[in-house]
Amino acid sequence: MNAPRNSLYRHIEAHRIAGSLGAEITGVDLSQDLPDEVTREINAALLDNQVIFFRDQSLSPENQLDFARRWGTLHQHPFMKGMDAYPDILEIRKTPADKKNFGGSWHSDQMFMDKPAMGTILYAKEVPSVGGDTMWTNLYLAYEALSDGMKAMLADLRGVSVGDHFKGHDGKSRKDFYADKLSMQVRDPGDIQTTNAHPLVRTHPETGRRALYVGGHVQGIEGWHPDESQPLLDFLMRHSVKPEFTCRFRWETGSLAFWDNRCTQHYAINDYPSETRVMHRITVSGDAPY
Ligand code: SIN
């Protein structure tokens, strides 16, 4: 079920980069106005592989926005300010002056929203000579590997996700966590509700497969005392990122990754202290998990 289905593609080719998830797609220039049948094949490749990669793309911000809009409306990060000229694009920038990085803990994008992001499209503008890779983990496999007993216990549980002060940031606000360590601009989310509960086991709306829906934003379990929920959440997080469920991508300038937040988590590796990395990120809005 998880194997690539190259034979079904007529316009693109998919080459798996790991046993568990991830494929490089060739045969498509994303700066072009893509015909519907190519878009459908890219969507099929995303569903088959959970995260897909394109290399050697030359994209203006408008090209990247046009590509992203093929998948739905765009979502702006409630806590991070988008680019002045393109508010739907978040520029992820880390220079030698920055000690922290953005996305440097396992998470699924915007889990703390009532409707978390369906997908994220990340385009590499400038990358370090070595380092700055990103990892993903397959949450279908993480769910399927659990015992029947654990699956039964999780079936009706809801994880409570928060948008700020989460464990991956040592419990600090984003503003304090980044302070003088990362120059990206944090903003106040205003009235937007950024604490929301979602099923710990979610059914993917397009594939019908079940995924273990955990990530760094999940801080509790609805109706459980923290002393009870924390050990279970610690186990589920550890389990969900076992190396066997993951892949790792080495960026080049012009690489683009498109991942499905409904069945993956990702982690941006901060291992390039004296170099600069600049990425343009767009998130596509999603549905309420069930
Ligand atoms: C993120 O969206 O979490 C950042 C990923 C990255 O920069 O590799």
PDB file of C-alpha atoms and ligand atoms in Angstrom:
ATOM      1  CA  MET A   1       0.000   0.000   0.000  1.00  0.00           C
ATOM      2  CA  ASN A   2       2.888   2.294   0.814  1.00  0.00           C
ATOM      3  CA  ALA A   3       4.937   1.404  -2.287  1.00  0.00           C
ATOM      4  CA  PRO A   4       5.393   3.945  -5.076  1.00  0.00           C
ATOM      5  CA  ARG A   5       2.920   3.549  -7.878  1.00  0.00           C
ATOM      6  CA  ASN A   6       5.082   4.758 -10.730  1.00  0.00           C
ATOM      7  CA  SER A   7       3.128   2.785 -13.267  1.00  0.00           C
ATOM      8  CA  LEU A   8       0.066   4.924 -12.644  1.00  0.00           C
ATOM      9  CA  TYR A   9       1.820   8.159 -13.544  1.00  0.00           C
ATOM     10  CA  ARG A  10       1.839   9.223 -17.167  1.00  0.00           C
ATOM     11  CA  HIS A  11       3.331  12.722 -16.842  1.00  0.00           C
ATOM     12  CA  ILE A  12       5.744  12.471 -13.910  1.00  0.00           C
ATOM     13  CA  GLU A  13       8.125   9.929 -12.381  1.00  0.00           C
ATOM     14  CA  ALA A  14       8.466   9.258  -8.657  1.00  0.00           C
ATOM     15  CA  HIS A  15      11.699   7.882  -7.173  1.00  0.00           C
ATOM     16  CA  ARG A  16      11.539   6.832  -3.531  1.00  0.00           C
ATOM     17  CA  ILE A  17      14.291   8.273  -1.314  1.00  0.00           C
ATOM     18  CA  ALA A  18      13.635   6.004   1.705  1.00  0.00           C
ATOM     19  CA  GLY A  19      11.757   2.835   2.563  1.00  0.00           C
ATOM     20  CA  SER A  20       9.150   4.567   4.711  1.00  0.00           C
ATOM     21  CA  LEU A  21       8.177   7.790   2.915  1.00  0.00           C
ATOM     22  CA  GLY A  22       9.398  10.455   0.499  1.00  0.00           C
ATOM     23  CA  ALA A  23       9.921  10.510  -3.259  1.00  0.00           C
ATOM     24  CA  GLU A  24      11.696  12.768  -5.714  1.00  0.00           C
ATOM     25  CA  ILE A  25       9.480  13.737  -8.615  1.00  0.00           C
ATOM     26  CA  THR A  26      10.943  14.379 -12.051  1.00  0.00           C
ATOM     27  CA  GLY A  27       9.458  15.526 -15.335  1.00  0.00           C
ATOM     28  CA  VAL A  28       7.742  18.701 -14.190  1.00  0.00           C
ATOM     29  CA  ASP A  29       8.568  22.416 -14.268  1.00  0.00           C
ATOM     30  CA  LEU A  30       6.596  24.022 -11.446  1.00  0.00           C
ATOM     31  CA  SER A  31       7.005  27.537 -12.876  1.00  0.00           C
ATOM     32  CA  GLN A  32       4.582  26.579 -15.664  1.00  0.00           C
ATOM     33  CA  ASP A  33       0.811  26.664 -15.560  1.00  0.00           C
ATOM     34  CA  LEU A  34       0.299  22.945 -14.880  1.00  0.00           C
ATOM     35  CA  PRO A  35      -2.448  21.105 -16.753  1.00  0.00           C
ATOM     36  CA  ASP A  36      -5.074  19.505 -14.495  1.00  0.00           C
ATOM     37  CA  GLU A  37      -3.903  15.980 -15.279  1.00  0.00           C
ATOM     38  CA  VAL A  38      -0.362  16.820 -14.107  1.00  0.00           C
ATOM     39  CA  THR A  39      -1.720  18.421 -10.937  1.00  0.00           C
ATOM     40  CA  ARG A  40      -3.786  15.266 -10.313  1.00  0.00           C
ATOM     41  CA  GLU A  41      -0.688  13.100 -10.703  1.00  0.00           C
ATOM     42  CA  ILE A  42       1.306  15.301  -8.317  1.00  0.00           C
ATOM     43  CA  ASN A  43      -1.522  14.948  -5.806  1.00  0.00           C
ATOM     44  CA  ALA A  44      -1.502  11.169  -6.278  1.00  0.00           C
ATOM     45  CA  ALA A  45       2.268  11.156  -5.719  1.00  0.00           C
ATOM     46  CA  LEU A  46       1.804  13.199  -2.538  1.00  0.00           C
ATOM     47  CA  LEU A  47      -0.807  10.746  -1.235  1.00  0.00           C
ATOM     48  CA  ASP A  48       1.368   7.753  -2.170  1.00  0.00           C
ATOM     49  CA  ASN A  49       4.594   9.117  -0.663  1.00  0.00           C
ATOM     50  CA  GLN A  50       3.454  11.622   2.039  1.00  0.00           C
ATOM     51  CA  VAL A  51       6.262  14.037   1.092  1.00  0.00           C
ATOM     52  CA  ILE A  52       7.504  14.761  -2.429  1.00  0.00           C
ATOM     53  CA  PHE A  53      10.540  16.682  -3.654  1.00  0.00           C
ATOM     54  CA  PHE A  54      11.328  18.563  -6.852  1.00  0.00           C
ATOM     55  CA  ARG A  55      14.859  19.680  -7.723  1.00  0.00           C
ATOM     56  CA  ASP A  56      16.262  22.466  -9.912  1.00  0.00           C
ATOM     57  CA  GLN A  57      13.106  24.588  -9.895  1.00  0.00           C
ATOM     58  CA  SER A  58      13.359  28.278 -10.699  1.00  0.00           C
ATOM     59  CA  LEU A  59      10.360  29.880  -9.025  1.00  0.00           C
ATOM     60  CA  SER A  60       9.335  33.467  -8.383  1.00  0.00           C
ATOM     61  CA  PRO A  61       7.151  34.035  -5.311  1.00  0.00           C
ATOM     62  CA  GLU A  62       4.172  34.316  -7.705  1.00  0.00           C
ATOM     63  CA  ASN A  63       5.037  30.918  -9.267  1.00  0.00           C
ATOM     64  CA  GLN A  64       5.176  29.291  -5.846  1.00  0.00           C
ATOM     65  CA  LEU A  65       1.890  30.935  -4.818  1.00  0.00           C
ATOM     66  CA  ASP A  66       0.190  29.795  -8.067  1.00  0.00           C
ATOM     67  CA  PHE A  67       1.389  26.226  -7.486  1.00  0.00           C
ATOM     68  CA  ALA A  68       0.200  26.244  -3.847  1.00  0.00           C
ATOM     69  CA  ARG A  69      -3.253  27.589  -4.778  1.00  0.00           C
ATOM     70  CA  ARG A  70      -3.861  24.487  -6.889  1.00  0.00           C
ATOM     71  CA  TRP A  71      -4.361  22.702  -3.540  1.00  0.00           C
ATOM     72  CA  GLY A  72      -6.723  25.165  -1.873  1.00  0.00           C
ATOM     73  CA  THR A  73      -6.741  28.394   0.057  1.00  0.00           C
ATOM     74  CA  LEU A  74      -3.560  29.557   1.749  1.00  0.00           C
ATOM     75  CA  HIS A  75      -3.056  29.782   5.472  1.00  0.00           C
ATOM     76  CA  GLN A  76      -1.011  32.469   7.242  1.00  0.00           C
ATOM     77  CA  HIS A  77       0.945  31.532  10.356  1.00  0.00           C
ATOM     78  CA  PRO A  78      -0.779  33.209  13.316  1.00  0.00           C
ATOM     79  CA  PHE A  79       2.477  33.670  15.250  1.00  0.00           C
ATOM     80  CA  MET A  80       5.013  34.399  12.478  1.00  0.00           C
ATOM     81  CA  LYS A  81       4.912  37.396  10.139  1.00  0.00           C
ATOM     82  CA  GLY A  82       4.886  36.694   6.405  1.00  0.00           C
ATOM     83  CA  MET A  83       6.907  38.643   3.818  1.00  0.00           C
ATOM     84  CA  ASP A  84       5.847  42.301   3.438  1.00  0.00           C
ATOM     85  CA  ALA A  85       5.197  41.942  -0.298  1.00  0.00           C
ATOM     86  CA  TYR A  86       3.828  38.369  -0.007  1.00  0.00           C
ATOM     87  CA  PRO A  87       2.057  37.867   3.339  1.00  0.00           C
ATOM     88  CA  ASP A  88       1.155  34.263   2.369  1.00  0.00           C
ATOM     89  CA  ILE A  89       4.867  33.392   2.184  1.00  0.00           C
ATOM     90  CA  LEU A  90       6.824  32.919   5.390  1.00  0.00           C
ATOM     91  CA  GLU A  91      10.510  33.498   4.829  1.00  0.00           C
ATOM     92  CA  ILE A  92      12.460  31.098   7.038  1.00  0.00           C
ATOM     93  CA  ARG A  93      15.860  32.725   7.385  1.00  0.00           C
ATOM     94  CA  LYS A  94      18.780  31.719   9.555  1.00  0.00           C
ATOM     95  CA  THR A  95      22.154  33.454   9.383  1.00  0.00           C
ATOM     96  CA  PRO A  96      25.388  32.922  11.380  1.00  0.00           C
ATOM     97  CA  ALA A  97      24.100  35.546  13.843  1.00  0.00           C
ATOM     98  CA  ASP A  98      21.092  33.302  14.670  1.00  0.00           C
ATOM     99  CA  LYS A  99      21.552  30.485  17.167  1.00  0.00           C
ATOM    100  CA  LYS A 100      18.050  28.952  17.008  1.00  0.00           C
ATOM    101  CA  ASN A 101      16.245  27.760  13.905  1.00  0.00           C
ATOM    102  CA  PHE A 102      12.577  27.742  12.949  1.00  0.00           C
ATOM    103  CA  GLY A 103      10.960  24.281  12.975  1.00  0.00           C
ATOM    104  CA  GLY A 104      13.747  22.676  14.977  1.00  0.00           C
ATOM    105  CA  SER A 105      11.574  20.129  16.799  1.00  0.00           C
ATOM    106  CA  TRP A 106       9.266  17.369  15.540  1.00  0.00           C
ATOM    107  CA  HIS A 107       5.853  18.787  14.658  1.00  0.00           C
ATOM    108  CA  SER A 108       3.015  18.848  12.160  1.00  0.00           C
ATOM    109  CA  ASP A 109       2.154  22.319  10.890  1.00  0.00           C
ATOM    110  CA  GLN A 110      -0.536  24.309  12.670  1.00  0.00           C
ATOM    111  CA  MET A 111      -1.887  21.365  14.698  1.00  0.00           C
ATOM    112  CA  PHE A 112      -2.952  24.009  17.207  1.00  0.00           C
ATOM    113  CA  MET A 113      -5.554  25.456  14.811  1.00  0.00           C
ATOM    114  CA  ASP A 114      -9.140  24.162  14.605  1.00  0.00           C
ATOM    115  CA  LYS A 115      -8.327  23.317  10.980  1.00  0.00           C
ATOM    116  CA  PRO A 116      -4.604  22.467  10.819  1.00  0.00           C
ATOM    117  CA  ALA A 117      -2.660  22.983   7.596  1.00  0.00           C
ATOM    118  CA  MET A 118      -3.283  20.311   4.962  1.00  0.00           C
ATOM    119  CA  GLY A 119       0.085  20.722   3.296  1.00  0.00           C
ATOM    120  CA  THR A 120       3.268  22.769   3.314  1.00  0.00           C
ATOM    121  CA  ILE A 121       5.308  23.826   0.292  1.00  0.00           C
ATOM    122  CA  LEU A 122       8.879  24.768   1.128  1.00  0.00           C
ATOM    123  CA  TYR A 123      11.231  26.211  -1.500  1.00  0.00           C
ATOM    124  CA  ALA A 124      14.985  26.544  -0.997  1.00  0.00           C
ATOM    125  CA  LYS A 125      16.369  29.994  -1.916  1.00  0.00           C
ATOM    126  CA  GLU A 126      19.793  29.665  -0.272  1.00  0.00           C
ATOM    127  CA  VAL A 127      21.229  26.627   1.480  1.00  0.00           C
ATOM    128  CA  PRO A 128      24.405  25.893   3.463  1.00  0.00           C
ATOM    129  CA  SER A 129      27.234  24.024   1.729  1.00  0.00           C
ATOM    130  CA  VAL A 130      26.442  21.125   4.057  1.00  0.00           C
ATOM    131  CA  GLY A 131      23.784  20.664   6.742  1.00  0.00           C
ATOM    132  CA  GLY A 132      20.327  22.204   7.094  1.00  0.00           C
ATOM    133  CA  ASP A 133      18.579  18.987   6.001  1.00  0.00           C
ATOM    134  CA  THR A 134      14.956  18.361   6.938  1.00  0.00           C
ATOM    135  CA  MET A 135      13.529  15.050   8.230  1.00  0.00           C
ATOM    136  CA  TRP A 136       9.977  13.720   7.971  1.00  0.00           C
ATOM    137  CA  THR A 137       8.255  10.824   9.686  1.00  0.00           C
ATOM    138  CA  ASN A 138       5.356   8.705   8.425  1.00  0.00           C
ATOM    139  CA  LEU A 139       2.470   8.786  10.916  1.00  0.00           C
ATOM    140  CA  TYR A 140       0.530   6.043   9.092  1.00  0.00           C
ATOM    141  CA  LEU A 141       3.383   3.629   9.794  1.00  0.00           C
ATOM    142  CA  ALA A 142       3.654   4.888  13.367  1.00  0.00           C
ATOM    143  CA  TYR A 143      -0.039   4.101  13.904  1.00  0.00           C
ATOM    144  CA  GLU A 144       0.081   0.728  12.174  1.00  0.00           C
ATOM    145  CA  ALA A 145       3.064  -0.387  14.306  1.00  0.00           C
ATOM    146  CA  LEU A 146       1.158   0.102  17.592  1.00  0.00           C
ATOM    147  CA  SER A 147      -0.314  -2.900  19.410  1.00  0.00           C
ATOM    148  CA  ASP A 148      -4.038  -3.595  19.155  1.00  0.00           C
ATOM    149  CA  GLY A 149      -4.329  -2.730  22.850  1.00  0.00           C
ATOM    150  CA  MET A 150      -2.767   0.716  22.364  1.00  0.00           C
ATOM    151  CA  LYS A 151      -4.844   1.345  19.221  1.00  0.00           C
ATOM    152  CA  ALA A 152      -8.013   0.540  21.186  1.00  0.00           C
ATOM    153  CA  MET A 153      -7.032   2.894  24.012  1.00  0.00           C
ATOM    154  CA  LEU A 154      -6.217   5.769  21.635  1.00  0.00           C
ATOM    155  CA  ALA A 155      -9.358   5.342  19.548  1.00  0.00           C
ATOM    156  CA  ASP A 156     -11.476   7.934  21.385  1.00  0.00           C
ATOM    157  CA  LEU A 157      -8.762  10.187  22.818  1.00  0.00           C
ATOM    158  CA  ARG A 158      -8.171  13.789  21.782  1.00  0.00           C
ATOM    159  CA  GLY A 159      -4.833  15.533  22.072  1.00  0.00           C
ATOM    160  CA  VAL A 160      -4.809  19.194  23.107  1.00  0.00           C
ATOM    161  CA  SER A 161      -2.458  21.279  20.954  1.00  0.00           C
ATOM    162  CA  VAL A 162      -1.177  24.742  21.798  1.00  0.00           C
ATOM    163  CA  GLY A 163       0.397  27.300  19.461  1.00  0.00           C
ATOM    164  CA  ASP A 164       2.820  28.787  21.957  1.00  0.00           C
ATOM    165  CA  HIS A 165       4.690  27.875  25.160  1.00  0.00           C
ATOM    166  CA  PHE A 166       5.077  24.259  23.991  1.00  0.00           C
ATOM    167  CA  LYS A 167       7.660  21.749  25.193  1.00  0.00           C
ATOM    168  CA  GLY A 168       9.798  21.954  22.045  1.00  0.00           C
ATOM    169  CA  HIS A 169      10.404  25.579  23.040  1.00  0.00           C
ATOM    170  CA  ASP A 170      11.179  24.663  26.657  1.00  0.00           C
ATOM    171  CA  GLY A 171       7.697  25.984  27.552  1.00  0.00           C
ATOM    172  CA  LYS A 172       8.717  29.545  26.582  1.00  0.00           C
ATOM    173  CA  SER A 173       6.687  31.908  24.399  1.00  0.00           C
ATOM    174  CA  ARG A 174       7.913  32.035  20.806  1.00  0.00           C
ATOM    175  CA  LYS A 175       8.993  35.621  21.448  1.00  0.00           C
ATOM    176  CA  ASP A 176      11.157  34.665  24.444  1.00  0.00           C
ATOM    177  CA  PHE A 177      12.396  31.440  22.878  1.00  0.00           C
ATOM    178  CA  TYR A 178      13.693  33.213  19.776  1.00  0.00           C
ATOM    179  CA  ALA A 179      14.511  36.598  21.494  1.00  0.00           C
ATOM    180  CA  ASP A 180      18.065  37.445  20.334  1.00  0.00           C
ATOM    181  CA  LYS A 181      18.591  33.888  18.969  1.00  0.00           C
ATOM    182  CA  LEU A 182      16.569  34.101  15.721  1.00  0.00           C
ATOM    183  CA  SER A 183      15.766  37.283  13.826  1.00  0.00           C
ATOM    184  CA  MET A 184      12.477  36.069  12.260  1.00  0.00           C
ATOM    185  CA  GLN A 185       9.541  38.256  13.262  1.00  0.00           C
ATOM    186  CA  VAL A 186       7.079  36.868  15.799  1.00  0.00           C
ATOM    187  CA  ARG A 187       3.603  38.432  15.840  1.00  0.00           C
ATOM    188  CA  ASP A 188       0.612  38.459  18.174  1.00  0.00           C
ATOM    189  CA  PRO A 189      -2.153  36.122  16.933  1.00  0.00           C
ATOM    190  CA  GLY A 190      -4.837  38.489  18.304  1.00  0.00           C
ATOM    191  CA  ASP A 191      -8.246  36.803  18.649  1.00  0.00           C
ATOM    192  CA  ILE A 192      -7.327  33.664  16.716  1.00  0.00           C
ATOM    193  CA  GLN A 193      -7.948  30.567  18.823  1.00  0.00           C
ATOM    194  CA  THR A 194      -4.597  28.759  19.003  1.00  0.00           C
ATOM    195  CA  THR A 195      -5.439  25.948  21.442  1.00  0.00           C
ATOM    196  CA  ASN A 196      -7.499  23.121  19.939  1.00  0.00           C
ATOM    197  CA  ALA A 197      -8.156  19.427  20.582  1.00  0.00           C
ATOM    198  CA  HIS A 198      -7.998  16.815  17.810  1.00  0.00           C
ATOM    199  CA  PRO A 199      -8.258  13.011  17.692  1.00  0.00           C
ATOM    200  CA  LEU A 200      -4.947  11.304  18.490  1.00  0.00           C
ATOM    201  CA  VAL A 201      -5.801   8.895  15.681  1.00  0.00           C
ATOM    202  CA  ARG A 202      -6.924  10.748  12.597  1.00  0.00           C
ATOM    203  CA  THR A 203      -8.431   9.392   9.412  1.00  0.00           C
ATOM    204  CA  HIS A 204      -6.909  10.890   6.299  1.00  0.00           C
ATOM    205  CA  PRO A 205      -9.771  12.497   4.341  1.00  0.00           C
ATOM    206  CA  GLU A 206      -8.380  11.453   0.940  1.00  0.00           C
ATOM    207  CA  THR A 207      -6.789   8.032   1.530  1.00  0.00           C
ATOM    208  CA  GLY A 208      -9.032   6.803   4.376  1.00  0.00           C
ATOM    209  CA  ARG A 209      -5.906   5.536   6.199  1.00  0.00           C
ATOM    210  CA  ARG A 210      -5.442   6.089   9.920  1.00  0.00           C
ATOM    211  CA  ALA A 211      -2.480   8.068  11.227  1.00  0.00           C
ATOM    212  CA  LEU A 212      -1.153   8.648  14.737  1.00  0.00           C
ATOM    213  CA  TYR A 213      -1.796  12.382  14.987  1.00  0.00           C
ATOM    214  CA  VAL A 214       0.860  13.601  17.409  1.00  0.00           C
ATOM    215  CA  GLY A 215       3.436  16.373  17.216  1.00  0.00           C
ATOM    216  CA  GLY A 216       5.331  18.839  19.354  1.00  0.00           C
ATOM    217  CA  HIS A 217       2.283  21.081  19.797  1.00  0.00           C
ATOM    218  CA  VAL A 218       0.308  18.366  21.624  1.00  0.00           C
ATOM    219  CA  GLN A 219       0.628  19.139  25.312  1.00  0.00           C
ATOM    220  CA  GLY A 220      -2.188  17.167  26.916  1.00  0.00           C
ATOM    221  CA  ILE A 221      -5.064  14.729  26.474  1.00  0.00           C
ATOM    222  CA  GLU A 222      -8.615  15.980  26.891  1.00  0.00           C
ATOM    223  CA  GLY A 223     -10.029  14.936  30.284  1.00  0.00           C
ATOM    224  CA  TRP A 224      -6.716  13.519  31.567  1.00  0.00           C
ATOM    225  CA  HIS A 225      -4.506  14.865  34.342  1.00  0.00           C
ATOM    226  CA  PRO A 226      -1.042  15.985  33.095  1.00  0.00           C
ATOM    227  CA  ASP A 227       0.584  13.321  35.313  1.00  0.00           C
ATOM    228  CA  GLU A 228      -1.411  10.734  33.346  1.00  0.00           C
ATOM    229  CA  SER A 229      -1.138  12.203  29.841  1.00  0.00           C
ATOM    230  CA  GLN A 230       2.544  13.176  29.805  1.00  0.00           C
ATOM    231  CA  PRO A 231       4.004   9.633  29.978  1.00  0.00           C
ATOM    232  CA  LEU A 232       1.660   8.480  27.205  1.00  0.00           C
ATOM    233  CA  LEU A 233       2.447  11.513  25.021  1.00  0.00           C
ATOM    234  CA  ASP A 234       6.189  11.042  25.630  1.00  0.00           C
ATOM    235  CA  PHE A 235       5.881   7.429  24.489  1.00  0.00           C
ATOM    236  CA  LEU A 236       3.807   8.329  21.409  1.00  0.00           C
ATOM    237  CA  MET A 237       6.242  11.070  20.356  1.00  0.00           C
ATOM    238  CA  ARG A 238       9.266   8.771  20.808  1.00  0.00           C
ATOM    239  CA  HIS A 239       7.498   6.002  18.935  1.00  0.00           C
ATOM    240  CA  SER A 240       6.328   8.262  16.090  1.00  0.00           C
ATOM    241  CA  VAL A 241       9.854   9.358  15.150  1.00  0.00           C
ATOM    242  CA  LYS A 242      11.621   5.988  15.135  1.00  0.00           C
ATOM    243  CA  PRO A 243      14.282   6.057  12.403  1.00  0.00           C
ATOM    244  CA  GLU A 244      12.416   3.280  10.551  1.00  0.00           C
ATOM    245  CA  PHE A 245       9.495   5.665   9.917  1.00  0.00           C
ATOM    246  CA  THR A 246      11.603   8.589   8.665  1.00  0.00           C
ATOM    247  CA  CYS A 247      13.361  10.048   5.658  1.00  0.00           C
ATOM    248  CA  ARG A 248      15.883  12.879   5.358  1.00  0.00           C
ATOM    249  CA  PHE A 249      16.258  15.324   2.474  1.00  0.00           C
ATOM    250  CA  ARG A 250      19.432  17.117   1.440  1.00  0.00           C
ATOM    251  CA  TRP A 251      18.451  20.525   0.037  1.00  0.00           C
ATOM    252  CA  GLU A 252      19.972  22.304  -2.937  1.00  0.00           C
ATOM    253  CA  THR A 253      19.087  25.808  -4.045  1.00  0.00           C
ATOM    254  CA  GLY A 254      15.950  25.396  -6.184  1.00  0.00           C
ATOM    255  CA  SER A 255      14.679  22.285  -4.343  1.00  0.00           C
ATOM    256  CA  LEU A 256      11.035  22.270  -3.323  1.00  0.00           C
ATOM    257  CA  ALA A 257       9.352  19.944  -0.809  1.00  0.00           C
ATOM    258  CA  PHE A 258       5.602  19.444  -0.567  1.00  0.00           C
ATOM    259  CA  TRP A 259       4.412  17.486   2.458  1.00  0.00           C
ATOM    260  CA  ASP A 260       1.096  16.258   3.763  1.00  0.00           C
ATOM    261  CA  ASN A 261       0.673  17.430   7.367  1.00  0.00           C
ATOM    262  CA  ARG A 262      -2.264  15.034   7.858  1.00  0.00           C
ATOM    263  CA  CYS A 263       0.058  12.016   8.032  1.00  0.00           C
ATOM    264  CA  THR A 264       3.591  13.336   8.722  1.00  0.00           C
ATOM    265  CA  GLN A 265       5.716  15.304  11.150  1.00  0.00           C
ATOM    266  CA  HIS A 266       8.926  17.084  10.189  1.00  0.00           C
ATOM    267  CA  TYR A 267      12.080  18.433  11.842  1.00  0.00           C
ATOM    268  CA  ALA A 268      14.483  21.097  10.533  1.00  0.00           C
ATOM    269  CA  ILE A 269      18.060  20.223  11.551  1.00  0.00           C
ATOM    270  CA  ASN A 270      20.111  23.084  13.003  1.00  0.00           C
ATOM    271  CA  ASP A 271      23.679  22.022  12.148  1.00  0.00           C
ATOM    272  CA  TYR A 272      25.109  24.875  10.061  1.00  0.00           C
ATOM    273  CA  PRO A 273      26.236  27.497  12.624  1.00  0.00           C
ATOM    274  CA  SER A 274      28.376  29.573  10.264  1.00  0.00           C
ATOM    275  CA  GLU A 275      26.228  29.537   7.120  1.00  0.00           C
ATOM    276  CA  THR A 276      22.954  31.017   5.898  1.00  0.00           C
ATOM    277  CA  ARG A 277      19.782  29.158   4.957  1.00  0.00           C
ATOM    278  CA  VAL A 278      16.771  30.916   3.386  1.00  0.00           C
ATOM    279  CA  MET A 279      13.527  29.116   2.548  1.00  0.00           C
ATOM    280  CA  HIS A 280      10.113  30.282   1.342  1.00  0.00           C
ATOM    281  CA  ARG A 281       7.242  28.451   3.005  1.00  0.00           C
ATOM    282  CA  ILE A 282       3.570  28.398   2.045  1.00  0.00           C
ATOM    283  CA  THR A 283       0.935  26.431   3.958  1.00  0.00           C
ATOM    284  CA  VAL A 284      -2.305  25.229   2.373  1.00  0.00           C
ATOM    285  CA  SER A 285      -5.406  25.291   4.587  1.00  0.00           C
ATOM    286  CA  GLY A 286      -6.847  21.984   5.789  1.00  0.00           C
ATOM    287  CA  ASP A 287      -9.986  20.467   7.325  1.00  0.00           C
ATOM    288  CA  ALA A 288     -10.990  19.714  10.896  1.00  0.00           C
ATOM    289  CA  PRO A 289      -9.392  16.315  11.721  1.00  0.00           C
ATOM    290  CA  TYR A 290     -11.718  13.358  12.445  1.00  0.00           C
TER     291      TYR A 290
HETATM  292  C1  SIN B   1       9.201  24.122   9.115  1.00  0.00           C
HETATM  293  O1  SIN B   1       8.305  24.432   8.343  1.00  0.00           O
HETATM  294  O2  SIN B   1       8.973  23.600  10.189  1.00  0.00           O
HETATM  295  C2  SIN B   1      10.633  24.387   8.712  1.00  0.00           C
HETATM  296  C3  SIN B   1      11.185  23.291   7.872  1.00  0.00           C
HETATM  297  C4  SIN B   1      12.561  23.614   7.369  1.00  0.00           C
HETATM  298  O3  SIN B   1      12.986  24.769   7.389  1.00  0.00           O
HETATM  299  O4  SIN B   1      13.225  22.687   6.913  1.00  0.00           O
END
